[in-house]
Coordinates of C-alpha atoms and ligand atoms in Angstrom, one line a residue:
M273 CA 82.2 -10.9 207.1
S274 CA 84.6 -10.2 205.1
E275 CA 87.5 -9.3 205.3
N276 CA 88.8 -8.0 201.4
K277 CA 85.5 -6.8 200.4
K278 CA 86.4 -3.9 197.9
P279 CA 86.7 -0.6 199.4
E280 CA 84.7 1.9 198.4
K281 CA 84.5 4.9 195.7
I282 CA 84.6 8.4 196.2
T283 CA 83.6 10.6 193.2
H284 CA 83.7 14.2 192.9
V285 CA 81.5 16.8 194.1
K286 CA 78.2 17.4 192.4
G287 CA 78.7 20.6 190.0
M288 CA 83.1 20.2 190.9
N289 CA 84.7 19.5 188.1
D290 CA 87.9 17.5 187.1
I291 CA 90.1 19.6 184.2
L292 CA 92.4 16.9 183.1
P293 CA 95.1 16.5 181.4
A294 CA 93.8 16.6 178.2
E295 CA 91.0 19.5 178.5
A296 CA 94.5 22.0 180.2
P297 CA 96.4 23.0 177.4
L298 CA 92.6 24.5 176.5
W299 CA 92.9 26.2 179.9
E300 CA 96.1 27.2 179.7
L301 CA 96.3 29.3 175.9
F302 CA 92.9 30.8 177.5
E303 CA 94.3 32.2 181.2
N304 CA 97.7 32.8 179.1
T305 CA 95.4 35.0 176.0
V306 CA 93.2 36.7 178.6
H307 CA 97.2 37.2 181.5
S308 CA 98.6 39.3 178.3
V309 CA 95.7 41.5 177.2
L310 CA 95.0 42.2 180.9
K311 CA 99.0 43.6 181.2
S312 CA 98.1 45.3 177.9
Y313 CA 95.6 47.0 179.3
G314 CA 98.0 47.4 182.6
F315 CA 96.3 45.6 185.1
Q316 CA 97.9 44.6 187.8
K317 CA 97.2 40.6 189.4
I318 CA 95.7 40.5 192.8
V319 CA 95.2 37.6 194.5
T320 CA 93.0 37.3 197.5
P321 CA 91.7 34.0 199.4
I322 CA 88.8 32.0 199.0
V323 CA 87.4 31.8 202.7
E324 CA 86.1 35.2 203.8
D325 CA 84.3 36.1 206.7
T326 CA 80.1 35.4 205.6
A327 CA 79.5 38.9 206.5
L328 CA 81.7 40.6 203.6
F329 CA 79.2 38.7 200.9
K330 CA 76.2 39.8 202.8
R331 CA 77.8 42.8 202.4
A332 CA 78.7 42.7 199.3
I333 CA 76.5 41.3 197.1
G334 CA 73.4 42.2 199.3
A335 CA 70.9 39.8 201.6
V336 CA 67.8 39.7 199.1
T337 CA 70.0 38.2 195.6
D338 CA 70.2 34.6 195.1
I339 CA 73.7 34.2 196.3
V340 CA 73.4 34.9 199.4
E341 CA 69.7 33.6 199.8
K342 CA 70.4 30.2 198.9
E343 CA 73.8 29.1 196.8
M344 CA 76.5 30.8 199.2
Y345 CA 78.8 27.5 200.7
S346 CA 78.6 29.2 204.1
F347 CA 80.0 26.9 207.4
T348 CA 81.4 27.7 211.5
D349 CA 85.1 27.0 211.5
A350 CA 85.3 23.7 214.2
M351 CA 88.0 25.7 216.0
N352 CA 86.9 29.2 216.9
G353 CA 83.0 29.2 216.0
D354 CA 84.2 32.1 213.1
A355 CA 81.4 32.2 210.4
L356 CA 82.8 31.9 207.2
T357 CA 81.8 30.9 203.0
L358 CA 83.5 29.9 200.1
R359 CA 83.9 32.9 197.9
P360 CA 81.0 33.0 195.2
E361 CA 81.8 36.1 193.7
G362 CA 86.1 37.3 193.3
T363 CA 84.8 41.9 194.0
A364 CA 83.9 41.6 197.3
G365 CA 87.7 40.0 198.3
V366 CA 89.4 42.1 196.2
V367 CA 87.6 45.3 197.5
R368 CA 88.1 44.2 201.0
S369 CA 92.0 43.9 200.7
V370 CA 92.2 47.2 198.4
I371 CA 90.6 49.1 201.6
E372 CA 92.6 46.7 204.5
H373 CA 96.2 47.4 202.3
N374 CA 94.8 51.4 201.7
L375 CA 96.1 50.1 197.8
A376 CA 93.6 53.0 195.7
Y377 CA 94.3 56.0 198.1
D378 CA 97.7 57.4 196.2
G379 CA 95.7 56.6 193.0
P380 CA 92.8 54.9 190.7
K381 CA 93.9 51.4 190.0
R382 CA 93.4 48.2 188.1
V383 CA 93.6 44.9 188.9
W384 CA 92.5 41.5 187.7
Y385 CA 91.6 38.0 190.1
K386 CA 91.7 34.3 188.4
G387 CA 90.5 31.2 190.2
P388 CA 87.2 28.7 191.7
M389 CA 84.3 30.5 192.9
F390 CA 81.5 28.3 194.6
R391 CA 78.2 29.1 194.3
H392 CA 75.3 25.4 195.1
E393 CA 73.2 26.3 192.6
K394 CA 71.0 23.9 190.2
M395 CA 73.1 22.2 188.3
Q396 CA 72.9 22.2 184.5
A397 CA 75.3 22.9 181.4
G398 CA 77.9 25.7 181.7
R399 CA 76.6 26.0 186.2
Y400 CA 78.6 24.6 187.9
R401 CA 79.0 24.4 191.8
Q402 CA 82.5 25.2 191.8
F403 CA 83.0 27.3 188.9
F404 CA 86.4 29.7 187.2
Q405 CA 86.2 33.2 186.8
V406 CA 88.7 35.7 185.8
G407 CA 87.5 39.4 187.3
A408 CA 89.2 42.4 186.6
E409 CA 88.5 45.7 188.0
A410 CA 89.9 49.5 188.4
I411 CA 89.8 51.0 191.1
G412 CA 89.2 54.1 192.0
F413 CA 88.3 56.0 188.3
A414 CA 85.0 58.1 188.0
G415 CA 84.5 58.7 183.9
P416 CA 82.9 57.2 180.8
D417 CA 86.3 56.3 180.0
I418 CA 87.3 53.5 181.9
D419 CA 83.7 51.7 181.7
A420 CA 84.4 51.6 177.7
E421 CA 88.1 50.7 177.9
M422 CA 87.4 47.9 180.0
I423 CA 84.5 46.9 176.9
M424 CA 87.0 47.2 174.4
L425 CA 89.3 44.9 176.6
C426 CA 87.1 41.6 176.3
R427 CA 86.4 42.7 173.2
R428 CA 89.6 42.1 172.0
L429 CA 90.2 39.2 174.3
W430 CA 87.1 37.6 172.1
D431 CA 89.5 38.4 169.4
D432 CA 92.2 37.3 170.6
L433 CA 90.7 34.3 171.5
G434 CA 89.0 33.7 168.2
L435 CA 85.3 33.8 169.8
E436 CA 82.7 35.3 167.6
N437 CA 79.3 35.5 167.8
I438 CA 79.6 37.2 171.4
R439 CA 77.9 39.9 171.8
L440 CA 77.6 43.3 174.2
E441 CA 74.6 44.5 175.9
L442 CA 74.7 47.7 177.9
N443 CA 72.8 49.9 179.9
S444 CA 72.3 52.2 182.8
I445 CA 70.6 51.7 186.3
G446 CA 71.5 55.5 187.0
D447 CA 71.9 56.4 190.5
A448 CA 70.8 55.6 193.8
P449 CA 67.7 58.4 194.0
E450 CA 67.0 57.3 190.2
R451 CA 66.6 53.8 191.0
H452 CA 64.6 55.0 194.2
R453 CA 62.0 56.9 192.1
H454 CA 61.6 54.3 188.9
R455 CA 61.3 51.0 192.1
A456 CA 58.3 52.8 193.5
D457 CA 57.0 53.0 190.1
L458 CA 57.7 49.9 189.7
I459 CA 56.3 48.4 192.3
A460 CA 52.7 49.8 192.0
Y461 CA 53.4 48.4 188.7
F462 CA 53.9 45.0 189.6
E463 CA 51.4 45.3 192.6
A464 CA 48.7 46.4 189.1
H465 CA 49.5 43.0 188.1
I466 CA 50.4 41.0 191.1
D467 CA 47.5 37.9 189.8
Q468 CA 50.5 37.6 186.9
L469 CA 53.8 37.4 189.5
D470 CA 54.9 34.1 190.0
L471 CA 55.9 33.0 193.9
E472 CA 59.6 34.2 193.3
A473 CA 59.1 37.6 192.1
K474 CA 55.9 37.5 195.0
N475 CA 58.5 37.4 197.3
R476 CA 60.8 40.3 196.0
L477 CA 57.8 42.4 195.1
H478 CA 58.7 44.9 198.1
A479 CA 62.6 43.8 198.9
N480 CA 64.1 43.9 195.3
P481 CA 61.5 44.5 191.8
L482 CA 64.5 45.7 189.9
R483 CA 65.8 42.1 190.4
I484 CA 62.4 40.9 189.1
L485 CA 63.2 42.0 185.8
D486 CA 66.1 39.7 185.8
T487 CA 62.5 36.3 185.8
K488 CA 64.0 33.5 183.3
N489 CA 59.9 32.9 183.9
P490 CA 58.5 32.7 180.7
A491 CA 55.3 32.9 182.1
M492 CA 55.9 36.7 182.8
Q493 CA 58.2 37.7 180.0
E494 CA 55.5 40.2 177.9
L495 CA 55.0 41.2 182.1
V496 CA 58.5 42.6 182.6
N497 CA 59.3 43.9 179.3
N498 CA 56.2 46.3 180.0
A499 CA 57.4 46.9 182.8
P500 CA 58.8 50.6 183.6
K501 CA 62.2 51.4 182.2
L502 CA 65.4 52.4 184.8
L503 CA 66.8 54.1 181.7
D504 CA 63.8 56.4 181.3
Y505 CA 64.3 57.8 184.9
L506 CA 67.9 58.6 184.1
E507 CA 68.6 63.2 185.4
A508 CA 71.3 64.3 183.8
E509 CA 75.2 63.0 184.9
S510 CA 73.9 59.5 184.9
I511 CA 72.4 59.9 181.2
A512 CA 76.1 62.0 180.4
H513 CA 78.0 59.0 182.0
F514 CA 75.9 56.5 179.8
D515 CA 76.8 59.0 176.5
G516 CA 79.8 58.9 177.6
V517 CA 80.2 55.4 177.4
R518 CA 78.4 54.6 173.9
R519 CA 80.6 57.7 172.2
I520 CA 84.0 56.1 172.8
L521 CA 82.5 52.4 172.3
D522 CA 80.8 53.9 169.1
H523 CA 83.7 56.1 167.7
N524 CA 85.8 52.2 168.2
N525 CA 83.0 50.3 166.1
I526 CA 82.0 47.8 168.8
P527 CA 78.7 47.2 168.3
Y528 CA 76.3 46.8 171.5
T529 CA 72.4 47.1 172.3
V530 CA 70.9 48.9 174.6
N531 CA 68.4 46.1 177.3
P532 CA 67.2 48.4 179.5
R533 CA 66.2 44.2 180.9
L534 CA 70.0 44.7 182.0
V535 CA 69.9 45.1 186.1
R536 CA 72.8 42.2 186.9
G537 CA 72.0 39.3 190.1
L538 CA 74.2 41.5 192.3
D539 CA 72.8 44.8 194.3
Y540 CA 76.5 47.5 194.6
Y541 CA 76.0 47.9 190.6
N542 CA 75.3 51.9 189.7
R543 CA 75.3 53.8 186.2
T544 CA 77.1 51.6 183.0
V545 CA 76.4 47.6 182.8
F546 CA 77.0 45.0 180.6
E547 CA 77.1 41.7 180.1
W548 CA 78.8 40.0 176.7
V549 CA 75.9 37.2 175.2
T550 CA 76.0 33.8 173.2
D551 CA 73.3 31.9 171.3
Q552 CA 76.2 28.7 171.8
L553 CA 75.7 27.8 175.0
G554 CA 71.8 27.2 175.3
A555 CA 70.4 28.7 178.8
Q556 CA 73.3 30.0 180.4
G557 CA 74.2 32.5 177.4
T558 CA 76.5 34.7 179.2
V559 CA 80.1 34.6 179.8
C560 CA 80.6 37.6 180.5
A561 CA 79.4 40.5 182.9
G562 CA 80.3 43.6 184.9
G563 CA 79.6 47.2 185.8
R564 CA 80.2 49.6 187.8
Y565 CA 80.2 49.6 191.4
D566 CA 80.9 53.3 192.4
P567 CA 79.1 52.6 196.1
L568 CA 80.6 50.4 197.0
I569 CA 83.6 51.0 198.5
E570 CA 81.9 53.0 200.9
S571 CA 79.6 51.2 202.2
F572 CA 82.5 49.5 203.6
G573 CA 83.7 51.8 205.4
G574 CA 85.8 53.3 203.0
K575 CA 87.0 56.3 202.0
S576 CA 84.3 57.4 198.9
T577 CA 86.0 55.9 195.7
P578 CA 84.2 55.0 192.5
A579 CA 84.9 51.3 190.9
V580 CA 83.8 49.4 188.0
G581 CA 84.4 45.8 187.4
F582 CA 83.6 42.6 185.6
A583 CA 84.2 38.8 185.8
M584 CA 83.7 36.4 182.9
G585 CA 82.9 32.4 183.1
I586 CA 85.8 30.8 181.7
E587 CA 84.1 27.5 181.9
R588 CA 81.8 28.7 179.3
L589 CA 84.4 30.3 177.3
I590 CA 86.7 26.8 176.7
M591 CA 82.7 25.4 175.9
L592 CA 82.6 28.7 173.3
M593 CA 86.5 28.1 172.0
K594 CA 85.7 23.7 171.7
S595 CA 83.4 24.7 169.9
A596 CA 85.4 27.1 168.3
G597 CA 87.5 24.6 166.7
E598 CA 89.8 26.1 169.2
M599 CA 93.1 24.1 169.1
A600 CA 96.0 24.1 171.9
D601 CA 99.1 22.9 171.8
P602 CA 99.2 19.2 173.6
G603 CA 102.7 20.1 175.5
V604 CA 104.5 17.7 174.4
C605 CA 108.0 17.4 175.1
D606 CA 110.9 17.2 173.2
V607 CA 113.0 13.9 174.2
Y608 CA 112.5 11.1 175.9
M609 CA 115.4 9.4 177.1
V610 CA 115.5 5.6 176.6
H611 CA 117.7 3.2 179.1
Q612 CA 118.6 0.0 179.7
G613 CA 120.7 -1.5 182.8
A614 CA 122.0 -0.2 186.4
A615 CA 124.6 2.4 184.9
A616 CA 122.4 3.7 181.6
Q617 CA 119.7 4.8 183.7
M618 CA 122.4 7.2 186.4
Q619 CA 124.5 8.5 182.9
A620 CA 120.5 9.0 181.3
F621 CA 119.5 11.2 184.8
V622 CA 122.7 13.2 184.2
L623 CA 122.4 13.6 180.5
A624 CA 118.2 14.3 181.1
E625 CA 119.4 17.7 183.8
R626 CA 122.1 19.1 181.0
I627 CA 119.4 18.6 179.0
R628 CA 116.5 20.1 180.4
D629 CA 119.7 23.3 181.6
A630 CA 119.7 23.6 177.9
G631 CA 115.9 25.0 177.8
L632 CA 114.4 21.7 176.8
D633 CA 111.4 19.2 177.7
V634 CA 112.5 16.0 178.2
V635 CA 110.9 13.1 179.3
L636 CA 113.1 9.8 181.4
H637 CA 111.7 6.6 181.0
C638 CA 110.7 5.2 184.5
A639 CA 109.9 2.2 185.8
A640 CA 106.6 1.4 185.8
A641 CA 104.2 -0.8 188.6
S642 CA 105.3 -3.9 185.4
G643 CA 108.6 -3.0 185.8
P644 CA 111.2 -0.9 184.1
G645 CA 110.0 -1.9 181.1
S646 CA 111.9 -4.2 177.4
F647 CA 113.8 -1.4 175.1
K648 CA 110.9 -1.6 172.5
N649 CA 108.5 -1.2 175.2
Q650 CA 110.4 2.1 176.1
M651 CA 111.3 2.7 172.6
K652 CA 107.4 3.0 171.4
K653 CA 106.8 5.1 175.0
A654 CA 108.8 7.5 173.5
D655 CA 107.1 6.8 170.5
G656 CA 103.8 8.0 172.3
S657 CA 105.0 10.6 174.4
G658 CA 105.2 12.9 171.2
A659 CA 109.3 13.8 171.7
A660 CA 110.8 15.0 168.8
F661 CA 114.0 13.0 169.7
A662 CA 114.6 10.2 171.4
V663 CA 118.0 9.2 173.4
I664 CA 118.9 6.1 173.5
L665 CA 121.5 4.9 176.4
G666 CA 122.3 1.3 176.6
D667 CA 125.6 -1.2 177.9
D668 CA 127.5 -0.4 174.4
E669 CA 126.5 3.2 174.8
I670 CA 128.2 4.0 178.4
A671 CA 131.2 1.4 177.0
N672 CA 132.5 4.2 174.4
A673 CA 130.2 7.2 175.7
T674 CA 128.4 7.8 173.9
A675 CA 124.0 8.1 172.9
V676 CA 122.1 6.7 170.5
V677 CA 120.3 10.2 169.4
K678 CA 117.3 8.6 166.9
A679 CA 114.5 11.7 165.6
M680 CA 111.4 10.8 165.9
R681 CA 109.2 12.5 163.6
E682 CA 112.1 13.3 160.8
V683 CA 111.0 12.6 157.5
D684 CA 114.6 13.1 156.4
K685 CA 116.2 9.7 155.8
D686 CA 120.2 10.8 156.7
K687 CA 119.3 12.2 160.3
Q688 CA 117.0 9.9 161.5
Q689 CA 120.4 8.1 163.7
A690 CA 123.0 9.2 164.6
S691 CA 125.9 8.5 167.7
V692 CA 126.6 10.9 169.6
P693 CA 129.4 11.6 172.3
F694 CA 127.4 12.4 175.5
D695 CA 129.6 16.2 176.0
E696 CA 127.8 16.7 172.8
V697 CA 124.3 15.4 173.1
V698 CA 122.9 18.4 173.9
D699 CA 124.8 20.7 171.4
Y700 CA 123.4 18.4 168.8
L701 CA 119.6 18.7 170.2
V702 CA 119.3 22.4 170.6
D703 CA 121.0 22.3 166.7
Q704 CA 118.3 20.3 165.5
I705 CA 115.5 21.2 167.5
V706 CA 116.6 24.5 167.8
G707 CA 118.6 25.5 164.8
G708 CA 117.3 23.6 162.0
H709 CA 113.9 25.1 160.0
D710 CA 112.5 21.5 158.8
H711 CA 110.8 20.8 162.7
D712 CA 107.3 22.5 164.4
H713 CA 109.0 23.8 167.4
D714 CA 105.8 25.8 169.1
H715 CA 106.3 23.6 172.2
V716 CA 110.4 24.6 172.4
H717 CA 111.2 27.0 175.3
Y718 CA 114.9 27.1 174.3
H719 CA 116.4 31.1 175.8
H720 CA 119.7 31.6 175.2
Ligands
ATP1066 P1 73.5 33.7 185.7 O1 72.4 34.5 185.5 O2 74.3 32.8 184.5 O3 73.2 32.9 187.3 P2 75.1 35.8 187.2 O4 74.0 36.9 187.3 O5 74.6 34.7 188.5 O6 74.5 34.9 185.9 P3 77.7 36.1 187.7 O7 78.1 36.8 188.7 O8 77.6 37.4 186.8 O9 76.9 35.8 186.9 O10 79.5 35.6 187.4 C1 80.6 36.2 185.7 C2 80.0 35.1 184.8 O11 80.6 34.0 185.5 C3 78.6 34.9 184.9 O12 78.0 35.7 183.4 C4 78.8 32.9 184.1 O13 79.8 33.0 182.7 C5 80.1 33.0 184.9 N1 78.5 32.5 186.1 C6 78.3 31.9 187.1 N2 77.5 31.7 187.6 C7 78.6 30.2 187.4 C8 78.0 28.9 187.5 N3 77.3 28.9 189.0 N4 79.0 28.1 187.2 C9 79.5 28.5 185.7 N5 79.7 29.5 185.1 C10 79.1 30.3 186.4
MG1067 MG1 73.5 33.6 189.1

């Protein structure tokens, strides 16, 4: 038996990705931008658990959907036998929470959420098993105005993110009676062409024929294109609602195309549905999808409450940001503390805290596996850190109660290095980093 066999490496679960530090600034840029856009439209954050009762998703999403049929991470809680599921999307949990806490009964609410979603899908570029969404729900609003507002919110976000080439596709899927009549004709149409349906479509023919329109099978595209169009079945109220959305979009110069085949993957939608699509990501081109879901809350035992929402896939948007050459502040520190000797180390801790009190970012040199590091080694680290200044402490500095403050990025030779009494180090750095105009202080969070 080999006692010193190397332990086997454990790797990530397929389809569930790490977001590494090098990528984090771009994610932060995205998140900060979307937060401020949501805030500028009056949306408030809501956080719901990642795990919910399996029954919640079955009811909200519908039994005959990709998600519920084959994509959910469902499990039995070993402690008490509860049937639980990792959330595959965000709306169900938000709606549950809104009903449970009576959030929308004293007037309509605009809320947003963000976080990981889980779907056991076939993996492709842009399609993962854990992925992140930002979504928004406007609950208690009945008119076309809020539908248009949510679409315009997305448009503003793409602009703020510097993303071009995301186009809007729009449709109305009407209300239940209209869908019912369309459904009967749709089934009849597909039955008349049964030989052209693939197995999945055949299985859905009677359970959820609308979903067949969603097919990605190239062989079925022509058949689906010629199928009866739900838009032709809409009656006065649905038409008026759809026209209302379009009027606001037109008035605000928001371009869109009406796509009669757009039906959305989830069961609870009615009337307005929309998708934001790009051609830059291959087959996974939908970056945001949304629509109205007026019947959902009542079907959950809540008071009848109309609502509309959208969800966007963050990974796909990050890919677009990358291909647009979007750069994010890498988040370098302001100051790197270099020290040699026990007394200098103690003083370095004290000074570093004081500098942080003033709102600057400080990296204090700490010992690596190879030891505390020579002066030369620490200066190399300071340089690599991207810090604007190194603060250097050794035996001499301790004896004189002064620190050497060295400009690491300074072009002006006079300012390269100064001996600064301990008591004045903070003011000196603040003055140099925040006060001067010849520095790049994008990353300084100094506030007074
Ligand atoms: P698709 O048709 O691509 O499967 P969907 O209709 O299942 O999309 P939604 O449930 O509407 O997707 O989710 C909203 C958005 O979340 C999508 O437009 C997409 O940007 C993103 N998204 C959905 N599933 C995934 C996934 N598995 N990996 C990465 N992003 C995803
Ligand atoms: Mg899907």
